[in-house]
mmCIF file of C-alpha atoms and ligand atoms in Angstrom:
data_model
loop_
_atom_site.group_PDB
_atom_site.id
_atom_site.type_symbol
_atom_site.label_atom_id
_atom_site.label_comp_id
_atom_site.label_asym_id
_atom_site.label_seq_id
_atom_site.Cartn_x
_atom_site.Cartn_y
_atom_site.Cartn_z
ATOM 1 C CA UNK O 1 -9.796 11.808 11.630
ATOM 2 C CA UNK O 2 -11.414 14.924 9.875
ATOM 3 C CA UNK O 3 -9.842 15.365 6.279
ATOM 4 C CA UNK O 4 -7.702 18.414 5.805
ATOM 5 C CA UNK O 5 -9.655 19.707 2.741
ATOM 6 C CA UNK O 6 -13.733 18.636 2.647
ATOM 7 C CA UNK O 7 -15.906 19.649 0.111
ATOM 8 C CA UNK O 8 -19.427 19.014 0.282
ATOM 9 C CA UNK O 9 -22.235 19.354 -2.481
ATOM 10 C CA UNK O 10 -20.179 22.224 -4.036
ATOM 11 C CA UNK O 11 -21.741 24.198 -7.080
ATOM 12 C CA UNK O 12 -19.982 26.578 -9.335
ATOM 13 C CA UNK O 13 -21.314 28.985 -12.243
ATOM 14 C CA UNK O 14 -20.163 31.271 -14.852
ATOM 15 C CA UNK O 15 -23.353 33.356 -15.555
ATOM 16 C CA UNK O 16 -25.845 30.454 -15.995
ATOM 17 C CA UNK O 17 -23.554 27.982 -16.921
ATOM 18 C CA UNK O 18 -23.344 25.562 -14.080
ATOM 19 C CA UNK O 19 -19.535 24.514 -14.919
ATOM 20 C CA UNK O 20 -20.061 22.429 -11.029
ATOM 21 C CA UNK O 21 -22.757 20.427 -10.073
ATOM 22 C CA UNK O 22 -22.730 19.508 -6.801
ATOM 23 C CA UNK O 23 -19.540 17.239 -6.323
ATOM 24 C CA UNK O 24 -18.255 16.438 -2.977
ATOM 25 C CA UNK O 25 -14.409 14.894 -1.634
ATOM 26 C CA UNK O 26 -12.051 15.125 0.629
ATOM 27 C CA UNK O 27 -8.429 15.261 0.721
ATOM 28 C CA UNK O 28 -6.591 13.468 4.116
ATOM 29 C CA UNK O 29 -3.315 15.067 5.409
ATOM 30 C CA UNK O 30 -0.196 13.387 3.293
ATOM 31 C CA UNK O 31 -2.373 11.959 0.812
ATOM 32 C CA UNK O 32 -2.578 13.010 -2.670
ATOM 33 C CA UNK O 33 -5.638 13.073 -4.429
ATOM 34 C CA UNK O 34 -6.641 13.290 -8.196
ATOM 35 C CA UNK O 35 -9.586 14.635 -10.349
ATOM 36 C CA UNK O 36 -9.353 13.343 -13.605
ATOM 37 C CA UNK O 37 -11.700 13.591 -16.509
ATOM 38 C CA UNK O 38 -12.100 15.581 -20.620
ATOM 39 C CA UNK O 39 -11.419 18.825 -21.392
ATOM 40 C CA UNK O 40 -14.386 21.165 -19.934
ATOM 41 C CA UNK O 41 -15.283 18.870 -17.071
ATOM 42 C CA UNK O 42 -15.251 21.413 -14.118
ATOM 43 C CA UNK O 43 -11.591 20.793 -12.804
ATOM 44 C CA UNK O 44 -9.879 24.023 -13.229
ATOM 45 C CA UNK O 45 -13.326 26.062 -12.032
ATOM 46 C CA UNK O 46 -13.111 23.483 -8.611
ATOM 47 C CA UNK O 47 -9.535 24.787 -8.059
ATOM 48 C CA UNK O 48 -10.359 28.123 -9.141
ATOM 49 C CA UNK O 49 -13.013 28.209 -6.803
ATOM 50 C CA UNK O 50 -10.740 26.666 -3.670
ATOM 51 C CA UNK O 51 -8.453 29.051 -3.933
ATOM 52 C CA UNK O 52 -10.998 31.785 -3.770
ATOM 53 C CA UNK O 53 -10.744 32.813 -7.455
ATOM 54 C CA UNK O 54 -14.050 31.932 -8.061
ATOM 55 C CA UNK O 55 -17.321 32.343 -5.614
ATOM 56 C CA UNK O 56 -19.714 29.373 -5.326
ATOM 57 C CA UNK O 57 -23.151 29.180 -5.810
ATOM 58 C CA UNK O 58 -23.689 27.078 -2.938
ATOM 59 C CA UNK O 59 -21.611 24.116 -0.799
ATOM 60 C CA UNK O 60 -19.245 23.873 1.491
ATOM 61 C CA UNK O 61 -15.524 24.143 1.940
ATOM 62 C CA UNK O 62 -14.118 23.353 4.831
ATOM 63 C CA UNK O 63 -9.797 23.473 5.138
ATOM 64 C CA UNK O 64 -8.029 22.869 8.151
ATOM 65 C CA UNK O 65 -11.091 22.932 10.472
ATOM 66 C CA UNK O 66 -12.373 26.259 8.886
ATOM 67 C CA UNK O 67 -14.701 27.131 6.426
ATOM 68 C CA UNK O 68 -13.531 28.951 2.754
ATOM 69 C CA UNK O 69 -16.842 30.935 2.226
ATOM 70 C CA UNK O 70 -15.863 33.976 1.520
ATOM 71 C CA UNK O 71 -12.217 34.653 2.073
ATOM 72 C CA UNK O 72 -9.975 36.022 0.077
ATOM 73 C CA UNK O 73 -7.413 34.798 -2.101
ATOM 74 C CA UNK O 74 -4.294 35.741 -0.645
ATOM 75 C CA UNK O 75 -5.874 34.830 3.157
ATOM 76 C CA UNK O 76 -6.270 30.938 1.597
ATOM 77 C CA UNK O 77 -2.611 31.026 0.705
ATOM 78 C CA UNK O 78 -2.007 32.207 4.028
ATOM 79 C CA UNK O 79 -4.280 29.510 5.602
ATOM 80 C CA UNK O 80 -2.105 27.035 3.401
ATOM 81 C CA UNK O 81 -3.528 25.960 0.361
ATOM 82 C CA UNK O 82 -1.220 26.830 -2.680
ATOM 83 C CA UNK O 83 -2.092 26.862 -6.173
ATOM 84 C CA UNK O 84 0.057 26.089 -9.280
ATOM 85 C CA UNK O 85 -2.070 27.305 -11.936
ATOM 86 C CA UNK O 86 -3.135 25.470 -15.638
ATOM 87 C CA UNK O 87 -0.706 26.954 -18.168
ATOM 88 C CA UNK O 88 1.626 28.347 -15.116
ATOM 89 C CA UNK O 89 1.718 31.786 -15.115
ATOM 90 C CA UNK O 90 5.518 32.496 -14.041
ATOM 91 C CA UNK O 91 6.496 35.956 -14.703
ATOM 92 C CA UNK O 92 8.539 35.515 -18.159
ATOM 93 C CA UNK O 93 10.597 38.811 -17.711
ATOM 94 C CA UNK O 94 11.968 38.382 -14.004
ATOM 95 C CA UNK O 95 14.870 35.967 -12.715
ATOM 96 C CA UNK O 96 13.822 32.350 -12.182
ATOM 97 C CA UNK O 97 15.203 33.140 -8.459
ATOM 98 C CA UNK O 98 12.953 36.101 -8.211
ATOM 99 C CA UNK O 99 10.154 33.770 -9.695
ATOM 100 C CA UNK O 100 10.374 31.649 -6.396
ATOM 101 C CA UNK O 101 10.881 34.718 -4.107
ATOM 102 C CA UNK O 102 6.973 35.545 -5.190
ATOM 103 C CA UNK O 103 5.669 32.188 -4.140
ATOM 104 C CA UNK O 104 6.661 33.634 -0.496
ATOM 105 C CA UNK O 105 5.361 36.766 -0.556
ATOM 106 C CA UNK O 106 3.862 36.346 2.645
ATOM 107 C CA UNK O 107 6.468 34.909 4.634
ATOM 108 C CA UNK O 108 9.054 37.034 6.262
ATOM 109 C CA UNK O 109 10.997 34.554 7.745
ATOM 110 C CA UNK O 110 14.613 35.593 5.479
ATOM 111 C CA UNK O 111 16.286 32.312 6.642
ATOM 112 C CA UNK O 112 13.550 29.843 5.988
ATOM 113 C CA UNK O 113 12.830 31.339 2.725
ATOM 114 C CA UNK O 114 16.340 31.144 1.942
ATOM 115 C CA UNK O 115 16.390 27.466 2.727
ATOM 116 C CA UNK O 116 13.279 26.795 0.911
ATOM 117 C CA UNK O 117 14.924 28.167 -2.734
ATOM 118 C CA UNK O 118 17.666 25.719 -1.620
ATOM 119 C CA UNK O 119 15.072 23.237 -1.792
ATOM 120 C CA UNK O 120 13.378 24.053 -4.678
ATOM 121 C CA UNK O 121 16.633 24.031 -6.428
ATOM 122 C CA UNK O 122 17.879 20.725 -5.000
ATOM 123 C CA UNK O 123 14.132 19.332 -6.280
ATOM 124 C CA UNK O 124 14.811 20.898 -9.881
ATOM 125 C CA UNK O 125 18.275 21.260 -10.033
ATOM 126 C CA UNK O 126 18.009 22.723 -13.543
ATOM 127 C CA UNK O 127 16.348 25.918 -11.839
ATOM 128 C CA UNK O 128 19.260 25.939 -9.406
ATOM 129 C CA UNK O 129 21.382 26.399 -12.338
ATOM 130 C CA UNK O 130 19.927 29.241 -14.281
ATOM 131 C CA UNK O 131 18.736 30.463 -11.403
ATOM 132 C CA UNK O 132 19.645 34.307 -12.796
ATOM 133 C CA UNK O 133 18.201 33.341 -16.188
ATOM 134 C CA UNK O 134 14.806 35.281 -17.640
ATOM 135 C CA UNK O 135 12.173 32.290 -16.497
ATOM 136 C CA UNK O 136 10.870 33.002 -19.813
ATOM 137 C CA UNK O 137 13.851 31.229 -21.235
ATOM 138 C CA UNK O 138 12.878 28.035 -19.551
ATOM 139 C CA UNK O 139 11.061 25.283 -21.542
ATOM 140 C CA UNK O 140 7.826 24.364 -21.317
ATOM 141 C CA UNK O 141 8.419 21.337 -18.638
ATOM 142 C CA UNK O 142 11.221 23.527 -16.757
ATOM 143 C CA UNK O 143 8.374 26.232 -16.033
ATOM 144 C CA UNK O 144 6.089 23.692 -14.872
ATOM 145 C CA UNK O 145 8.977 22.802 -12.253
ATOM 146 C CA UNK O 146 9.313 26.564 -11.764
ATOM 147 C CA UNK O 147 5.200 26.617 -10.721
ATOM 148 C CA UNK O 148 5.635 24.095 -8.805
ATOM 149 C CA UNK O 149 8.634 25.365 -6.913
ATOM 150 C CA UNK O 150 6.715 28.707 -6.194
ATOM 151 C CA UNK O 151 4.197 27.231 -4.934
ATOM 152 C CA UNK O 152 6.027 25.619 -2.340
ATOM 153 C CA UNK O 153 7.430 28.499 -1.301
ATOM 154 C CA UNK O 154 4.299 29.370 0.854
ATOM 155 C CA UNK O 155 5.258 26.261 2.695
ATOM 156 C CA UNK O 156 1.727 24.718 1.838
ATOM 157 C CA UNK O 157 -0.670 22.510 3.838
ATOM 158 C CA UNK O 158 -2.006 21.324 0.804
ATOM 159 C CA UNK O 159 -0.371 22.095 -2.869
ATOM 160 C CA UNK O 160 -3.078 21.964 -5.865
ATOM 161 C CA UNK O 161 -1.588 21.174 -9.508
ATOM 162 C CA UNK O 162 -3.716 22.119 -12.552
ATOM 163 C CA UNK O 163 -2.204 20.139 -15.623
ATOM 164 C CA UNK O 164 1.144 19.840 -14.412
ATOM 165 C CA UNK O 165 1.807 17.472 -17.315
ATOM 166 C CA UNK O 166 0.024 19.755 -20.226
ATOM 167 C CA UNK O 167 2.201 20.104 -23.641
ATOM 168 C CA UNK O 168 4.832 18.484 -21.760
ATOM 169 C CA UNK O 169 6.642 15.628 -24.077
ATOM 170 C CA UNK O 170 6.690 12.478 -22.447
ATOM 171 C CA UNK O 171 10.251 12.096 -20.299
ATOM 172 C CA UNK O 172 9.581 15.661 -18.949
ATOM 173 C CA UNK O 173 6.224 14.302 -17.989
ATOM 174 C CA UNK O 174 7.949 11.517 -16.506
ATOM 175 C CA UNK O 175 9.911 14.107 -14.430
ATOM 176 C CA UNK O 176 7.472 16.023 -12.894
ATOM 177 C CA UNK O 177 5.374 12.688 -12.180
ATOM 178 C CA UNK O 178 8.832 11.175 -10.205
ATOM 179 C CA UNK O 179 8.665 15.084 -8.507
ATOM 180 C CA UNK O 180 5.349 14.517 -7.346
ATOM 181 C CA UNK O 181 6.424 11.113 -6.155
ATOM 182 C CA UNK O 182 9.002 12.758 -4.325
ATOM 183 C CA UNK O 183 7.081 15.784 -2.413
ATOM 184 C CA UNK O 184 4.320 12.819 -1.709
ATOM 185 C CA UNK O 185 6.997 10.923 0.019
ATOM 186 C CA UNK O 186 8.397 14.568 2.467
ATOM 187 C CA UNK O 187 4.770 14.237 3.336
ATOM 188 C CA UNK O 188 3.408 17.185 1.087
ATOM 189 C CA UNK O 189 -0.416 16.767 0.319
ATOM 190 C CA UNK O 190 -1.160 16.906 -2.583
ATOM 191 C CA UNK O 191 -4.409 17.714 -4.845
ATOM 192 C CA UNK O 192 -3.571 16.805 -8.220
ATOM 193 C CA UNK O 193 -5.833 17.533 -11.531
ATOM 194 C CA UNK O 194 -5.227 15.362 -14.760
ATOM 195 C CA UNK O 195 -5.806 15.103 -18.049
ATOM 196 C CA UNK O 196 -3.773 12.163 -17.810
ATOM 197 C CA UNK O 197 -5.157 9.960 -16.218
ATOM 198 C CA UNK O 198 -3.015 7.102 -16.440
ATOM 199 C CA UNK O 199 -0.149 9.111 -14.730
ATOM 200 C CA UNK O 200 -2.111 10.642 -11.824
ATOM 201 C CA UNK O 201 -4.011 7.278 -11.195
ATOM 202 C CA UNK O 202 -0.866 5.466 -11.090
ATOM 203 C CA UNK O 203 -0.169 8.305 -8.297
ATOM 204 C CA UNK O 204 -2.902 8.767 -6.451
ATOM 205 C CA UNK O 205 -4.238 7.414 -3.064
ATOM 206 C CA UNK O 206 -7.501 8.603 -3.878
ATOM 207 C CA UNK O 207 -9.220 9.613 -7.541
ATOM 208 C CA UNK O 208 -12.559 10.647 -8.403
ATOM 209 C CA UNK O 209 -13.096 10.768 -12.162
ATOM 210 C CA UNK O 210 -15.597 14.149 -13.244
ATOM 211 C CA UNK O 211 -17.634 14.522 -15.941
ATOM 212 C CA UNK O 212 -19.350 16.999 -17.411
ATOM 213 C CA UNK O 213 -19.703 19.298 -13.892
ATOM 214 C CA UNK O 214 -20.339 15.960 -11.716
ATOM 215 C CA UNK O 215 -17.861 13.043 -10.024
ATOM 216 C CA UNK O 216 -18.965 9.827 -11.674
ATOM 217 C CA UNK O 217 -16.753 7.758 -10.048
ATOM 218 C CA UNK O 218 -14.318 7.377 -7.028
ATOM 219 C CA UNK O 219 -12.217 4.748 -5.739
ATOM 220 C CA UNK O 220 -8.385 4.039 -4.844
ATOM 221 C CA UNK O 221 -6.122 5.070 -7.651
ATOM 222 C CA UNK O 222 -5.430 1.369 -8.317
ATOM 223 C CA UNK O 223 -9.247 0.797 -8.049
ATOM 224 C CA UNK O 224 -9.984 2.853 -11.397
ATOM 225 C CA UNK O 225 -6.573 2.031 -12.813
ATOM 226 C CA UNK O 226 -8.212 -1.667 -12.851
ATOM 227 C CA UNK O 227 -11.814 -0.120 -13.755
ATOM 228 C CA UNK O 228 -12.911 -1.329 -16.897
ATOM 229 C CA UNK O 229 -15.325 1.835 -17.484
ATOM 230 C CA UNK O 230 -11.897 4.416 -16.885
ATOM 231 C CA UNK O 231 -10.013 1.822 -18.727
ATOM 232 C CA UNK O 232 -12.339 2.318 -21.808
ATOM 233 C CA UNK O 233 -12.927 6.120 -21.059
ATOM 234 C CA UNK O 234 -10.489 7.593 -20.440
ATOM 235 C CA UNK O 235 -7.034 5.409 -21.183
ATOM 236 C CA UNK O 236 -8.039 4.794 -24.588
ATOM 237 C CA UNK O 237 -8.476 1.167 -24.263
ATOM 238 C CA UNK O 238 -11.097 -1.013 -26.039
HETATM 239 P P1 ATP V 1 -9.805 21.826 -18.954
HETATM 240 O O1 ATP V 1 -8.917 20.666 -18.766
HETATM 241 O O2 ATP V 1 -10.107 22.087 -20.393
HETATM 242 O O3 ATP V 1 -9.394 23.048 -18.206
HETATM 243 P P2 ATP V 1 -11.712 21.413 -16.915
HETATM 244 O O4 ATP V 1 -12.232 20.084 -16.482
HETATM 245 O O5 ATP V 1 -10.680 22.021 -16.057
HETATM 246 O O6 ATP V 1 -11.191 21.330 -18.365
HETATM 247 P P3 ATP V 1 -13.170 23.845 -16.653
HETATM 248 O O7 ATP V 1 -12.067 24.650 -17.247
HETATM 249 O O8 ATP V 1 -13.368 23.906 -15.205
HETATM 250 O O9 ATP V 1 -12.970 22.322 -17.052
HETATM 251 O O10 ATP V 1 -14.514 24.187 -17.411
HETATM 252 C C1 ATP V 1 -15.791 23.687 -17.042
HETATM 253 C C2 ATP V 1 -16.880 24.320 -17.900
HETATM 254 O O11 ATP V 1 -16.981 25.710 -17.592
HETATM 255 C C3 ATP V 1 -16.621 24.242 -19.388
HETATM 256 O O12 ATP V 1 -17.836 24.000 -20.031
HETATM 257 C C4 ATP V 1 -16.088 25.615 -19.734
HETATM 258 O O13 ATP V 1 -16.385 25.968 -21.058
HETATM 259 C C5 ATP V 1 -16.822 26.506 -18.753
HETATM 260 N N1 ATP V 1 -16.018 27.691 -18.417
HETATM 261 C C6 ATP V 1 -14.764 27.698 -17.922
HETATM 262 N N2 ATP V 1 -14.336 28.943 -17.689
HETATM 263 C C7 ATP V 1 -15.359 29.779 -18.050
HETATM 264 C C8 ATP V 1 -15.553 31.188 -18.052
HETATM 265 N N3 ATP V 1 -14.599 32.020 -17.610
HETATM 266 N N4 ATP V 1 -16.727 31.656 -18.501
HETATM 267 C C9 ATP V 1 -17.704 30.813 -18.932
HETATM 268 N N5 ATP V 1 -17.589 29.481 -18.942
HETATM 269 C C10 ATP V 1 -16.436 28.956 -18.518
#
């Protein structure tokens, strides 16, 4: 079975800053996936660039059966990829409700999208709540539920999470760990990026760790869990 994200040998650059190497995965349908690894590692530019945000030096994309070179953003999220973004980006002025209504901007399908905020709020009850609240009056972990929630909204193939857990203390990171849990087990893929790595391996079917622009390792989320080298690395074990 083909994967339903591959990337192969793909290289990134601000300027002449190669922020991506040459790193290649793959994501199956219903699986989630993690990249962990420091601060400055070449996550967030590997997102950036699957989304279309960012153009590639060279590589390959390939979602769904069809190649990402050179299509725009908004044509990705219409292909099915979704994007909740490091550091979230909700609007703080407009409604939580109105929040989610953005995430399906391309949809027209009233109905669906109606049942889809009834999902998002049954997921996050909380934003069901204060759903006519200022989303800027949400804390820190509640807008990470409210980034999530949009991007579900374009009914992804594949949802990508930059830092979900970021600044978050540790029972709302608990939270939005059991959340993932719980779209991995509707079926939602999932491409998940980590600081954490402790959390996301415990998660994840598949993990490659990155380093400085490169993947240094891969294996089974349990596989590194157990790796001495991540053990040492990266959850501060001696
Ligand atoms: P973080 O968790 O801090 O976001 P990361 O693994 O996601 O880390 P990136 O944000 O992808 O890492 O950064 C990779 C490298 O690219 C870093 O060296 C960073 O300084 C550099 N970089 C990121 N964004 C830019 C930019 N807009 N211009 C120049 N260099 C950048």
């Amino acid at each position: 079975m083909t994967a339903l994200l591959e990337v192969e040998d793909l290289r990134v650059a601000y300027g002449k800053i190669e922020a991506v190497k040459g790193i290649s995965f793959s994501v199956g349908a219903g699986e989630v996936v993690t990249l962990i690894g420091t601060n400055g590692a070449g996550k967030t530019t590997t997102l950036r660039t699957l989304s279309g945000l960012l153009e590639p030096l060279a590589g390959k994309i390939t979602f769904d059966g069809k190649p990402l070179r050179k299509i725009p953003a908004h044509k990705i999220v219409a292909m099915g990829l979704a994007h909740s973004p490091e550091g979230r980006h909700i609007f703080p002025r407009m409604s939580i409700e109105d929040n989610l209504r953005l995430g399906a901007y391309l949809r027209n399908d009233k109905d669906g999208i109606e049942k889809d905020i009834q999902r998002a709020y049954d997921l996050f009850p909380i934003l069901g709540e204060r759903r006519k609240q200022a989303a800027g009056t949400l804390s820190g972990g509640e807008q990470q539920m409210l980034a999530m929630g949009r991007a579900l909204m374009s009914q992804p193939k594949l949802l990508m999470l930059d830092e979900p857990s970021m600044g978050l203390s540790p029972i709302m990171m608990q939270k939005i760990m059991e959340t993932i849990s719980a779209l991995k087990a509707q079926g939602t893929t999932i491409l998940l990026v980590e600081q954490n790595a402790q959390a996301a391996l415990s998660l994840a079917d598949q993990a490659y760790v990155m380093e400085t622009g490169t993947i240094k390792l891969s294996g089974t989320g349990q596989d590194l869990l157990h790796d001495e080298s991540v053990r040492k690395t990266y959850l501060g074990e001696d």
